[in-house]
Each structure stands twice: as structure tokens, then as C-alpha cells.
Amino acid sequence: MGKTYQIIEYGSFARGKNIKGYTYLPNDIFDTLEEFILSNKNRDVEALEFMNISVKRGIGKVITAKNYVGIIEIKDSITIEILPKIYSQKDVTEAKVKKLVMDMLKTLRKSPYKSLQVANVSVDKMNIFEIFIRMFINEVLLIVKKGLKSNYETIESNERVFKGKMKFTQQIRYNYAHKEQCYVEYDEFNTNCSENKLLKSTLLYLYKNTCSLKNKNDIKMLLNSFFGG
């Protein structure tokens, strides 16, 4: 299982030290995060300007989050989660902040998250990435319940039963010594269309990257609904 380290906007990580006003980060994790930031510094990736490395007297190196909210996955399922500064207020719980982030995303113009529902998602013990996975799973569940889109797919294959039309060139090439087989082309009505392929490939990716046992189990169950299992 991976581990998540939390920080708020404009907050700072201290390397291997418990210091008031700073969030503790183990030496090896701090070094990995520092290496990640520095290795991407010269690339044309504007989003990687969300964290700053500096040295404070009496403290040493610190990594400070800028005006960025989200997650960074560095290695071995280690996740850095950056929450809005509002989380520092005493009456605001972590769960409320995460739901607030989701609601904020849904209000963005042209946001792909407008239709995603977070009301029935338990966010207390999930990082933001796992919440997005959970929301995506819920959306796919609704699609599967309504019925996956189906279409005709043209298939070429060697069959023991004739159907469709014979492909004579391939029949001669592959079945010269196998008269019991027919190389044919036929149309099959199934769910193997481009929209479902995209959903399936996304589910496979999320299955490999989620650390949540529930998410894994639900994704595995959903994959059985798609063409080819």
C-alpha cells in the first residue's frame, strides 16, 4: 500500500524534523520529492512550478507548496497531497475540504467533472486521486447499468463453421491443408466499439494505479462487463 503525506497551500515540508510551522517529511521521501522537482525544472512543464526548494537558517532545506491544489505521485505509490489553505482553519475537516475541491472543479467552465457525483463517495480516508477514481467508477457503473453501447464490428478469422463471406485469397494461403476450416469475414454485433475501448483502457490503467482495495475490486467487477473481459 502507498503512503500519503499532506500539506496545505503555501505550507512547507521540513526534512526529517518535527518543527512547529512545518510538516515533517522523512529524509528519503524529502530527497525523492526534491529530485522529482529538480529533474523536471528545466522541462517545458509549467505545472511543476507549484513547489519551491529553499534553505532556512536553523532548519535546513524546506520544500514549500505554491498556489496549487492536487496530488503529486513520486515513486512506490508515495503521494504528496496539497489541500486548500482553508484546511488550516479549526472548524474545517479534511473530508469537507476534499468535497469542496470537487465542488470547485465542477463549477469550472468547460470542466470535464461537471457531471461527476461526490455526494455518495466516502472521502475521509481517500486521497484526492483515489476520490477521482471512485467518482469515475461510479459513473461507469451507471453506464453499465443502463447498458453499454453496441455496434457492428467486422471480423476476419478462421472458423470451423461457415458464416458471412469467404475470403478466398486467405483461404488458399492458410487453409490449403485444412479443408475443415473456413477463412471468413462477418459482422458481429457487440460492445467492442471505440467508446467502450476507451472506458476499458482507463479502467485497466486505474486498476494498476489505485491503492484502494474497494476501488480495485469494483474495477475488476466492471471489467467483466466489457468485450473480452
mmCIF file of C-alpha atoms in Angstrom:
data_model
loop_
_atom_site.group_PDB
_atom_site.id
_atom_site.type_symbol
_atom_site.label_atom_id
_atom_site.label_comp_id
_atom_site.label_asym_id
_atom_site.label_seq_id
_atom_site.Cartn_x
_atom_site.Cartn_y
_atom_site.Cartn_z
ATOM 1 C CA MET A 1 0.000 0.000 0.000
ATOM 2 C CA GLY A 2 1.187 3.531 -0.732
ATOM 3 C CA LYS A 3 1.509 6.361 1.741
ATOM 4 C CA THR A 4 0.174 9.909 1.502
ATOM 5 C CA TYR A 5 1.802 12.997 3.002
ATOM 6 C CA GLN A 6 -0.409 16.072 3.295
ATOM 7 C CA ILE A 7 0.394 19.746 3.154
ATOM 8 C CA ILE A 8 -1.665 22.901 2.603
ATOM 9 C CA GLU A 9 -1.120 25.678 0.073
ATOM 10 C CA TYR A 10 1.928 27.804 0.969
ATOM 11 C CA GLY A 11 2.839 25.287 3.683
ATOM 12 C CA SER A 12 6.338 23.791 3.875
ATOM 13 C CA PHE A 13 7.893 20.365 4.377
ATOM 14 C CA ALA A 14 10.922 20.108 6.684
ATOM 15 C CA ARG A 15 13.468 17.361 6.005
ATOM 16 C CA GLY A 16 13.356 14.720 8.733
ATOM 17 C CA LYS A 17 12.487 17.183 11.519
ATOM 18 C CA ASN A 18 9.417 17.919 13.624
ATOM 19 C CA ILE A 19 9.400 21.705 13.671
ATOM 20 C CA LYS A 20 6.469 23.933 14.566
ATOM 21 C CA GLY A 21 5.004 25.568 11.477
ATOM 22 C CA TYR A 22 6.426 22.895 9.158
ATOM 23 C CA THR A 23 5.195 19.477 8.069
ATOM 24 C CA TYR A 24 7.530 16.572 8.777
ATOM 25 C CA LEU A 25 8.733 14.574 5.785
ATOM 26 C CA PRO A 26 11.092 11.567 6.161
ATOM 27 C CA ASN A 27 14.586 12.119 4.764
ATOM 28 C CA ASP A 28 14.245 9.625 1.904
ATOM 29 C CA ILE A 29 10.829 10.934 0.840
ATOM 30 C CA PHE A 30 12.051 14.544 1.034
ATOM 31 C CA ASP A 31 15.069 13.664 -1.142
ATOM 32 C CA THR A 32 12.847 11.873 -3.672
ATOM 33 C CA LEU A 33 10.467 14.841 -3.885
ATOM 34 C CA GLU A 34 13.399 17.259 -4.235
ATOM 35 C CA GLU A 35 14.885 15.129 -7.023
ATOM 36 C CA PHE A 36 11.491 14.998 -8.749
ATOM 37 C CA ILE A 37 11.157 18.793 -8.661
ATOM 38 C CA LEU A 38 14.735 19.452 -9.831
ATOM 39 C CA SER A 39 14.664 16.823 -12.594
ATOM 40 C CA ASN A 40 11.539 18.424 -14.092
ATOM 41 C CA LYS A 41 12.623 22.035 -13.512
ATOM 42 C CA ASN A 42 14.153 22.517 -16.957
ATOM 43 C CA ARG A 43 11.356 20.834 -18.835
ATOM 44 C CA ASP A 44 8.594 22.763 -20.535
ATOM 45 C CA VAL A 45 6.104 21.839 -17.811
ATOM 46 C CA GLU A 46 4.526 24.917 -16.293
ATOM 47 C CA ALA A 47 2.651 22.882 -13.674
ATOM 48 C CA LEU A 48 5.938 21.910 -11.997
ATOM 49 C CA GLU A 49 6.327 25.460 -10.706
ATOM 50 C CA PHE A 50 3.932 24.547 -7.899
ATOM 51 C CA MET A 51 6.695 23.822 -5.363
ATOM 52 C CA ASN A 52 9.794 25.706 -4.304
ATOM 53 C CA ILE A 53 13.017 24.460 -2.650
ATOM 54 C CA SER A 54 14.866 26.756 -0.259
ATOM 55 C CA VAL A 55 17.132 26.713 2.808
ATOM 56 C CA LYS A 56 16.042 28.140 6.165
ATOM 57 C CA ARG A 57 18.507 29.050 8.907
ATOM 58 C CA GLY A 58 18.385 26.519 11.757
ATOM 59 C CA ILE A 59 16.047 24.258 9.782
ATOM 60 C CA GLY A 60 17.861 23.310 6.604
ATOM 61 C CA LYS A 61 16.197 22.540 3.307
ATOM 62 C CA VAL A 62 12.450 23.053 3.041
ATOM 63 C CA ILE A 63 10.025 22.441 0.206
ATOM 64 C CA THR A 64 7.163 24.941 0.011
ATOM 65 C CA ALA A 65 3.890 24.485 -1.877
ATOM 66 C CA LYS A 66 2.704 27.388 -4.006
ATOM 67 C CA ASN A 67 -0.855 28.196 -5.078
ATOM 68 C CA TYR A 68 -1.572 24.675 -6.241
ATOM 69 C CA VAL A 69 -4.120 22.121 -5.040
ATOM 70 C CA GLY A 70 -3.868 18.496 -6.055
ATOM 71 C CA ILE A 71 -1.576 15.497 -5.787
ATOM 72 C CA ILE A 72 1.938 14.513 -6.844
ATOM 73 C CA GLU A 73 2.841 10.833 -7.102
ATOM 74 C CA ILE A 74 6.595 10.400 -6.917
ATOM 75 C CA LYS A 75 7.520 6.698 -6.622
ATOM 76 C CA ASP A 76 6.490 3.439 -4.969
ATOM 77 C CA SER A 77 2.933 4.816 -4.608
ATOM 78 C CA ILE A 78 4.160 7.700 -2.434
ATOM 79 C CA THR A 79 1.721 10.592 -2.830
ATOM 80 C CA ILE A 80 2.048 14.234 -1.832
ATOM 81 C CA GLU A 81 -1.398 15.759 -1.353
ATOM 82 C CA ILE A 82 -1.773 19.545 -1.352
ATOM 83 C CA LEU A 83 -5.033 20.823 0.167
ATOM 84 C CA PRO A 84 -6.503 24.350 0.005
ATOM 85 C CA LYS A 85 -5.309 26.774 2.675
ATOM 86 C CA ILE A 86 -8.827 26.802 4.144
ATOM 87 C CA TYR A 87 -7.972 23.377 5.636
ATOM 88 C CA SER A 88 -5.852 25.133 8.279
ATOM 89 C CA GLN A 89 -8.995 26.602 9.853
ATOM 90 C CA LYS A 90 -10.016 24.746 13.025
ATOM 91 C CA ASP A 91 -13.657 24.118 12.100
ATOM 92 C CA VAL A 92 -12.874 22.674 8.668
ATOM 93 C CA THR A 93 -12.364 18.914 8.429
ATOM 94 C CA GLU A 94 -10.257 17.130 5.826
ATOM 95 C CA ALA A 95 -13.355 15.496 4.323
ATOM 96 C CA LYS A 96 -15.093 18.878 3.927
ATOM 97 C CA VAL A 97 -12.042 20.308 2.172
ATOM 98 C CA LYS A 98 -11.843 17.431 -0.296
ATOM 99 C CA LYS A 99 -15.540 17.750 -1.123
ATOM 100 C CA LEU A 100 -15.001 21.484 -1.539
ATOM 101 C CA VAL A 101 -12.207 20.816 -4.060
ATOM 102 C CA MET A 102 -14.523 18.540 -6.053
ATOM 103 C CA ASP A 103 -17.309 21.137 -5.995
ATOM 104 C CA MET A 104 -14.876 23.835 -7.148
ATOM 105 C CA LEU A 105 -13.778 21.695 -10.099
ATOM 106 C CA LYS A 106 -17.392 21.129 -11.114
ATOM 107 C CA THR A 107 -18.013 24.884 -11.320
ATOM 108 C CA LEU A 108 -15.207 25.462 -13.827
ATOM 109 C CA ARG A 109 -16.301 26.429 -17.311
ATOM 110 C CA LYS A 110 -15.875 23.516 -19.753
ATOM 111 C CA SER A 111 -14.933 21.277 -16.822
ATOM 112 C CA PRO A 112 -14.977 17.507 -17.552
ATOM 113 C CA TYR A 113 -16.028 16.964 -13.924
ATOM 114 C CA LYS A 114 -19.413 18.740 -14.109
ATOM 115 C CA SER A 115 -21.443 15.536 -14.119
ATOM 116 C CA LEU A 116 -19.364 13.608 -11.584
ATOM 117 C CA GLN A 117 -21.126 12.967 -8.292
ATOM 118 C CA VAL A 118 -19.223 13.081 -4.999
ATOM 119 C CA ALA A 119 -22.194 13.115 -2.596
ATOM 120 C CA ASN A 120 -22.153 9.333 -2.099
ATOM 121 C CA VAL A 121 -18.359 8.996 -2.014
ATOM 122 C CA SER A 122 -16.686 8.488 1.364
ATOM 123 C CA VAL A 123 -13.666 10.791 1.161
ATOM 124 C CA ASP A 124 -12.459 10.663 4.774
ATOM 125 C CA LYS A 125 -9.650 8.130 4.194
ATOM 126 C CA MET A 126 -9.035 8.712 0.480
ATOM 127 C CA ASN A 127 -6.516 10.987 -1.158
ATOM 128 C CA ILE A 128 -7.730 13.201 -3.983
ATOM 129 C CA PHE A 129 -6.548 10.792 -6.687
ATOM 130 C CA GLU A 130 -8.486 7.901 -5.123
ATOM 131 C CA ILE A 131 -11.563 10.138 -4.885
ATOM 132 C CA PHE A 132 -11.373 10.806 -8.633
ATOM 133 C CA ILE A 133 -11.035 7.070 -9.265
ATOM 134 C CA ARG A 134 -14.064 6.392 -7.059
ATOM 135 C CA MET A 135 -16.096 9.035 -8.887
ATOM 136 C CA PHE A 136 -15.103 7.584 -12.261
ATOM 137 C CA ILE A 137 -16.054 4.077 -11.105
ATOM 138 C CA ASN A 138 -19.478 5.338 -10.030
ATOM 139 C CA GLU A 139 -20.033 6.937 -13.437
ATOM 140 C CA VAL A 140 -19.046 3.741 -15.282
ATOM 141 C CA LEU A 141 -21.342 1.730 -13.004
ATOM 142 C CA LEU A 142 -24.241 3.910 -14.153
ATOM 143 C CA ILE A 143 -23.266 3.411 -17.807
ATOM 144 C CA VAL A 144 -23.049 -0.368 -17.379
ATOM 145 C CA LYS A 145 -26.437 -0.486 -15.613
ATOM 146 C CA LYS A 146 -28.056 1.401 -18.497
ATOM 147 C CA GLY A 147 -26.325 -0.872 -20.999
ATOM 148 C CA LEU A 148 -23.046 -0.452 -22.875
ATOM 149 C CA LYS A 149 -23.227 0.946 -26.378
ATOM 150 C CA SER A 150 -23.146 -1.791 -29.029
ATOM 151 C CA ASN A 151 -22.257 -1.698 -32.702
ATOM 152 C CA TYR A 152 -21.382 -3.970 -35.592
ATOM 153 C CA GLU A 153 -17.718 -4.993 -35.848
ATOM 154 C CA THR A 154 -16.214 -6.562 -38.973
ATOM 155 C CA ILE A 155 -14.214 -9.667 -38.043
ATOM 156 C CA GLU A 156 -11.855 -11.767 -40.149
ATOM 157 C CA SER A 157 -10.959 -15.184 -38.756
ATOM 158 C CA ASN A 158 -10.513 -18.875 -39.353
ATOM 159 C CA GLU A 159 -13.709 -20.658 -38.377
ATOM 160 C CA ARG A 160 -14.874 -24.264 -38.326
ATOM 161 C CA VAL A 161 -18.360 -23.102 -39.320
ATOM 162 C CA PHE A 162 -19.005 -21.010 -42.423
ATOM 163 C CA LYS A 163 -20.581 -17.607 -41.848
ATOM 164 C CA GLY A 164 -20.529 -14.271 -43.623
ATOM 165 C CA LYS A 165 -18.435 -14.416 -46.765
ATOM 166 C CA MET A 166 -15.383 -16.402 -47.774
ATOM 167 C CA LYS A 167 -12.006 -14.649 -48.117
ATOM 168 C CA PHE A 168 -10.632 -16.783 -50.960
ATOM 169 C CA THR A 169 -7.070 -15.434 -51.010
ATOM 170 C CA GLN A 170 -6.625 -16.054 -47.273
ATOM 171 C CA GLN A 171 -8.468 -19.398 -47.528
ATOM 172 C CA ILE A 172 -5.921 -20.666 -50.053
ATOM 173 C CA ARG A 173 -2.982 -19.268 -48.072
ATOM 174 C CA TYR A 174 -3.925 -20.523 -44.613
ATOM 175 C CA ASN A 175 -6.250 -23.467 -45.192
ATOM 176 C CA TYR A 176 -4.748 -25.320 -48.145
ATOM 177 C CA ALA A 177 -4.058 -28.283 -45.846
ATOM 178 C CA HIS A 178 -7.032 -27.640 -43.557
ATOM 179 C CA LYS A 179 -10.169 -28.103 -45.599
ATOM 180 C CA GLU A 180 -12.253 -28.288 -42.406
ATOM 181 C CA GLN A 181 -11.623 -24.571 -41.755
ATOM 182 C CA CYS A 182 -13.102 -21.518 -43.445
ATOM 183 C CA TYR A 183 -11.351 -18.161 -43.588
ATOM 184 C CA VAL A 184 -14.310 -15.785 -43.480
ATOM 185 C CA GLU A 185 -15.331 -12.203 -42.890
ATOM 186 C CA TYR A 186 -18.516 -11.419 -40.971
ATOM 187 C CA ASP A 187 -20.172 -8.682 -38.950
ATOM 188 C CA GLU A 188 -20.715 -9.240 -35.236
ATOM 189 C CA PHE A 189 -22.941 -7.091 -33.029
ATOM 190 C CA ASN A 190 -21.019 -6.492 -29.805
ATOM 191 C CA THR A 191 -19.811 -3.847 -27.327
ATOM 192 C CA ASN A 192 -16.305 -3.630 -28.783
ATOM 193 C CA CYS A 193 -16.722 -0.037 -30.038
ATOM 194 C CA SER A 194 -14.278 2.860 -29.584
ATOM 195 C CA GLU A 195 -16.197 4.438 -26.679
ATOM 196 C CA ASN A 196 -16.145 1.221 -24.671
ATOM 197 C CA LYS A 197 -12.499 0.559 -25.550
ATOM 198 C CA LEU A 198 -11.632 3.945 -24.049
ATOM 199 C CA LEU A 199 -13.557 3.154 -20.860
ATOM 200 C CA LYS A 200 -11.921 -0.259 -20.615
ATOM 201 C CA SER A 201 -8.371 1.059 -21.141
ATOM 202 C CA THR A 202 -8.993 3.725 -18.477
ATOM 203 C CA LEU A 203 -10.256 1.113 -16.021
ATOM 204 C CA LEU A 204 -7.184 -1.058 -16.677
ATOM 205 C CA TYR A 205 -4.900 1.921 -16.039
ATOM 206 C CA LEU A 206 -6.718 2.840 -12.819
ATOM 207 C CA TYR A 207 -6.659 -0.782 -11.644
ATOM 208 C CA LYS A 208 -2.855 -0.729 -11.820
ATOM 209 C CA ASN A 209 -2.554 2.631 -10.068
ATOM 210 C CA THR A 210 -5.170 2.591 -7.314
ATOM 211 C CA CYS A 211 -4.144 1.655 -3.777
ATOM 212 C CA SER A 212 -7.737 1.206 -2.615
ATOM 213 C CA LEU A 213 -8.870 -2.407 -2.253
ATOM 214 C CA LYS A 214 -12.509 -1.393 -2.813
ATOM 215 C CA ASN A 215 -11.607 0.507 -5.979
ATOM 216 C CA LYS A 216 -9.624 -2.498 -7.252
ATOM 217 C CA ASN A 217 -12.479 -4.911 -6.576
ATOM 218 C CA ASP A 218 -15.083 -2.662 -8.225
ATOM 219 C CA ILE A 219 -12.877 -2.067 -11.280
ATOM 220 C CA LYS A 220 -12.300 -5.825 -11.628
ATOM 221 C CA MET A 221 -16.053 -6.376 -11.491
ATOM 222 C CA LEU A 222 -16.677 -3.667 -14.112
ATOM 223 C CA LEU A 223 -14.067 -5.089 -16.496
ATOM 224 C CA ASN A 224 -16.123 -8.291 -16.731
ATOM 225 C CA SER A 225 -18.847 -6.214 -18.421
ATOM 226 C CA PHE A 226 -16.605 -5.236 -21.328
ATOM 227 C CA PHE A 227 -15.835 -7.140 -24.515
ATOM 228 C CA GLY A 228 -13.002 -9.596 -23.896
ATOM 229 C CA GLY A 229 -13.341 -9.356 -20.088
#
